[in-house]
PDB file of C-alpha atoms in Angstrom:
ATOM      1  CA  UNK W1274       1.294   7.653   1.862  1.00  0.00           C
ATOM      2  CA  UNK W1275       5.104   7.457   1.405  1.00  0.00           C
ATOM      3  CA  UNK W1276       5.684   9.189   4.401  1.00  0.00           C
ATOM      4  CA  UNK W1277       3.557   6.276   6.342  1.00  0.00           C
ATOM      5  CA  UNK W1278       5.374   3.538   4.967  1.00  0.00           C
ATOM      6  CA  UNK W1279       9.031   5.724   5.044  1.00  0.00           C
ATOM      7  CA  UNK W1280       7.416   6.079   8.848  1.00  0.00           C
ATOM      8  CA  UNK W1281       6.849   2.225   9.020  1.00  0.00           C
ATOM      9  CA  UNK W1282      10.403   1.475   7.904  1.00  0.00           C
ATOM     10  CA  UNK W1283      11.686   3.510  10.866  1.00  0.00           C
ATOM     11  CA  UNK W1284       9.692   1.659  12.691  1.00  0.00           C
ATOM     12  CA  UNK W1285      10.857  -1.548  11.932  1.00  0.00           C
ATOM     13  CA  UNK W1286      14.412  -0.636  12.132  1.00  0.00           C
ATOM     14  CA  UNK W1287      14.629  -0.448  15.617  1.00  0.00           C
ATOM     15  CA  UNK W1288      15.796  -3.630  17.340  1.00  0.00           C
ATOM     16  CA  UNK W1289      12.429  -3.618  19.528  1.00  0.00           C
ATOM     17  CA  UNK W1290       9.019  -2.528  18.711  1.00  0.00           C
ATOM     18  CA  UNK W1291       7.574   0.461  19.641  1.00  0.00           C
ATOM     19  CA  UNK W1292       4.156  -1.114  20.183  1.00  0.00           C
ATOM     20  CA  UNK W1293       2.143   2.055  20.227  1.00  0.00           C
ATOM     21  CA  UNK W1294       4.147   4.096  17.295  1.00  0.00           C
ATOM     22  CA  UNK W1295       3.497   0.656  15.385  1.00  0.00           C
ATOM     23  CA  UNK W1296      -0.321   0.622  16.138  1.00  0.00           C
ATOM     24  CA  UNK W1297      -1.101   4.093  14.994  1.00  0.00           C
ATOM     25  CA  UNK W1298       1.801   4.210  11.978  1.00  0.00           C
ATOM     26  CA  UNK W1299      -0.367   0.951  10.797  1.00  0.00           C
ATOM     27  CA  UNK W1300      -3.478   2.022  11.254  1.00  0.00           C
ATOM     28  CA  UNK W1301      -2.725   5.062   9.334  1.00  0.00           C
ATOM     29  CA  UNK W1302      -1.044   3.698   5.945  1.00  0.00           C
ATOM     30  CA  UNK W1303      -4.529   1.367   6.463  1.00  0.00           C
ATOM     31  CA  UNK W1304      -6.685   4.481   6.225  1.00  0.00           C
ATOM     32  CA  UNK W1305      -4.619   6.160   3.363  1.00  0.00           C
ATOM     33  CA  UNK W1306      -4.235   2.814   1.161  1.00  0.00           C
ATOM     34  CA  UNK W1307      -8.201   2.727   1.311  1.00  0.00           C
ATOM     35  CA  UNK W1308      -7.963   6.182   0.056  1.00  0.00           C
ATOM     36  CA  UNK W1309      -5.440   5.958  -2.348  1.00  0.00           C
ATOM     37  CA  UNK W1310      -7.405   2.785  -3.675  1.00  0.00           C
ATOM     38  CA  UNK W1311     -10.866   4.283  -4.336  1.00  0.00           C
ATOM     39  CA  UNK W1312      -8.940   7.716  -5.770  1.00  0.00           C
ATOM     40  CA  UNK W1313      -7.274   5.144  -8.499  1.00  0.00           C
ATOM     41  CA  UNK W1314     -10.110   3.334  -8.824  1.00  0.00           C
ATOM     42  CA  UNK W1315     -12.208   6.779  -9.818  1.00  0.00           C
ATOM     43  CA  UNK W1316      -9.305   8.097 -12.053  1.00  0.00           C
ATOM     44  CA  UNK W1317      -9.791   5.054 -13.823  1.00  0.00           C
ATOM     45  CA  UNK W1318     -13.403   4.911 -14.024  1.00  0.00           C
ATOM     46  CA  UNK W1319     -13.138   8.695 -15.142  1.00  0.00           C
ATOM     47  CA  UNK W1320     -10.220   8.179 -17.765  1.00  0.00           C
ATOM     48  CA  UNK W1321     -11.006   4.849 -19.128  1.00  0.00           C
ATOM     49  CA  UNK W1322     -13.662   5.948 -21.787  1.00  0.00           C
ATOM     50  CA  UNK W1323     -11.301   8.606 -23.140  1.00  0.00           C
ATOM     51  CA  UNK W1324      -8.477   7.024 -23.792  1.00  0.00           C
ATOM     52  CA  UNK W1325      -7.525   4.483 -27.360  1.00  0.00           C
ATOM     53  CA  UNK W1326      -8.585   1.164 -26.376  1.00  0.00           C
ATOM     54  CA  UNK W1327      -4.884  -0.214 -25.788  1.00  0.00           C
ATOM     55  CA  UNK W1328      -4.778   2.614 -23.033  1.00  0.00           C
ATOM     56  CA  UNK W1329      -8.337   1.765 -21.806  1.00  0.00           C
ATOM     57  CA  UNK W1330      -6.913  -1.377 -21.175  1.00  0.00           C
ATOM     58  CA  UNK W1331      -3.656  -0.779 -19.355  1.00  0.00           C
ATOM     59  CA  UNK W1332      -5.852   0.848 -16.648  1.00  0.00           C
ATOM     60  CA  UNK W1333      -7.938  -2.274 -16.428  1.00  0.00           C
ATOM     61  CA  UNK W1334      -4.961  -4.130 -15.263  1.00  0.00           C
ATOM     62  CA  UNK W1335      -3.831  -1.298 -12.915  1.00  0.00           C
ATOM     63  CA  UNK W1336      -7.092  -1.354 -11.117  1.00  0.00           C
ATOM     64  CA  UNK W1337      -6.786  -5.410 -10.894  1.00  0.00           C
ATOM     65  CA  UNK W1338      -3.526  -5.230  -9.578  1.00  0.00           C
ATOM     66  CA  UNK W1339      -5.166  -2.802  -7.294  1.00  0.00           C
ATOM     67  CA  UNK W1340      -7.278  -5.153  -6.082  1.00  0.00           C
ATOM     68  CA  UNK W1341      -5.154  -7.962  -5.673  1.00  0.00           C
ATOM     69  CA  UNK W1342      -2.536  -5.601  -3.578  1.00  0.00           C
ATOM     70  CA  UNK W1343      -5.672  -4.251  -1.718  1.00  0.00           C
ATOM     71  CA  UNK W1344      -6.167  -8.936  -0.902  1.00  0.00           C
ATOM     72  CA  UNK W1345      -2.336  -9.229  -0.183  1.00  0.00           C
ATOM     73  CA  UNK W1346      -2.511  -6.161   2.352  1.00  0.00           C
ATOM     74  CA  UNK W1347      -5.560  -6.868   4.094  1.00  0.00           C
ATOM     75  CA  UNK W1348      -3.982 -10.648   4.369  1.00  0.00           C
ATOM     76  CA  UNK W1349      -0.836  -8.961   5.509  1.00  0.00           C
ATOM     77  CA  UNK W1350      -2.572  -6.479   8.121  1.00  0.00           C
ATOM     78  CA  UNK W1351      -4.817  -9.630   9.566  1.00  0.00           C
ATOM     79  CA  UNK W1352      -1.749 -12.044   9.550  1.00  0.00           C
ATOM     80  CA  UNK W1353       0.054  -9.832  11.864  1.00  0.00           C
ATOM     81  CA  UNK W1354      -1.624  -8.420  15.163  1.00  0.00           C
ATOM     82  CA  UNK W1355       0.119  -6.410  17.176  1.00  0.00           C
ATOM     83  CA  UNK W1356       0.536  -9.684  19.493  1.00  0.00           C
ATOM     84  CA  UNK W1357       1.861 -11.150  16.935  1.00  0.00           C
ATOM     85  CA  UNK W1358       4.019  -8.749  15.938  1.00  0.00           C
ATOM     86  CA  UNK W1359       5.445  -8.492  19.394  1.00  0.00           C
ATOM     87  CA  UNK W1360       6.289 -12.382  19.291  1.00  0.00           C
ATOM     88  CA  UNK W1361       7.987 -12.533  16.308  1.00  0.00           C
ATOM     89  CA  UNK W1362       9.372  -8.871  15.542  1.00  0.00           C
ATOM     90  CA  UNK W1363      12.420 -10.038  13.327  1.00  0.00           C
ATOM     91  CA  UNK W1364       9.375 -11.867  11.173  1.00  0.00           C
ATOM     92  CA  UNK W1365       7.680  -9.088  11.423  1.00  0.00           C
ATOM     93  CA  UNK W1366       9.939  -6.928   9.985  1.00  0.00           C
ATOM     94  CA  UNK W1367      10.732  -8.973   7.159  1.00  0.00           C
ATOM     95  CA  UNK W1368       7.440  -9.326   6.007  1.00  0.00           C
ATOM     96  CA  UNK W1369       6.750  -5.841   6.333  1.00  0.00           C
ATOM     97  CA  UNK W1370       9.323  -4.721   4.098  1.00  0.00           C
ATOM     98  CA  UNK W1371       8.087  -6.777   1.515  1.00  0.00           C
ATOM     99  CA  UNK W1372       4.572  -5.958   1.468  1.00  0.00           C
ATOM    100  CA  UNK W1373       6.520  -2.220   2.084  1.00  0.00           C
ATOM    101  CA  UNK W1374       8.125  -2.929  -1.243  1.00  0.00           C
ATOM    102  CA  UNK W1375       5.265  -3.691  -3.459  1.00  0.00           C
ATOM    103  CA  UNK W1376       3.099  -0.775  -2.390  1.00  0.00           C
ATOM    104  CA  UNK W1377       5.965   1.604  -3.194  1.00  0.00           C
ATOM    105  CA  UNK W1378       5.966  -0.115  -6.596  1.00  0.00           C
ATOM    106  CA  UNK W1379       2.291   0.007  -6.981  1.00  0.00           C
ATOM    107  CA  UNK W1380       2.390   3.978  -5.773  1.00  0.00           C
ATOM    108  CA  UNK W1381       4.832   4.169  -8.854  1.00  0.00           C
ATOM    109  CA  UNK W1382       2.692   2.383 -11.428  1.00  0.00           C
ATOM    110  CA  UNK W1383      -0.165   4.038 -10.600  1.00  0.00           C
ATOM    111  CA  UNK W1384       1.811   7.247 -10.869  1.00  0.00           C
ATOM    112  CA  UNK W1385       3.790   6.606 -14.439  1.00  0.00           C
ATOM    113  CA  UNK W1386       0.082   5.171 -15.893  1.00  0.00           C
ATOM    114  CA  UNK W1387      -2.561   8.190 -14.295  1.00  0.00           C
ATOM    115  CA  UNK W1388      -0.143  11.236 -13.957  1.00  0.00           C
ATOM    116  CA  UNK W1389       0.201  11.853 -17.808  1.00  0.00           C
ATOM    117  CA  UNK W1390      -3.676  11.682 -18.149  1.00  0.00           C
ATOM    118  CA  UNK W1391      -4.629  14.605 -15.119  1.00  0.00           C
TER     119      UNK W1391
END
């Protein structure tokens, strides 16, 4: 996953887009955020009964934030087609490194909250 968005922020570097790089770089951190999302969301599931109650309810938030980055990406991702993208790249690129930004931050809340627990 960090190596899709590190691949992304390459991408976005450049001066001009790299139309195809960017279509298959995108659709790829698409596929792996689904997977990351339902992993987290079964580590929770999993975890949740075993843990005090204060615990139990950390990961409750996690797994809303979860689904509100899950809204903010998919909002993101239909926001900005690759037309789009091509129209406006400096826009593009901005945006991007925000929504960039909070996954990486999500990646590392998810990892300081479930890690200890596995």
């Amino acid at each position: 996953m960090i190596e899709a968005i590190d691949a992304l922020a390459e991408l976005t570097s450049r001066t001009n887009p790299d139309e195809a790089a960017l279509a298959t770089v995108r659709y790829r951190l698409s596929r792996l955020s689904g997977e990351r999302r339902r992993l987290v969301e079964a580590l929770c599931a999993e975890l949740a009964p075993q843990m005090s109650p204060a615990d139990a309810a950390t990961l409750r938030t996690l797994r809303e934030d979860t689904a509100a980055n899950r809204f903010e990406s998919s909002a993101h991702v239909s926001g900005w087609s690759l037309r789009d993208v091509v129209k406006d790249w400096p826009g593009y690129c901005a945006a991007s490194a925000k929504v960039r930004q909070s996954m990486l931050q999500q990646i590392e809340r998810e990892k300081q909250l479930l890690y200890p627990h596995l």
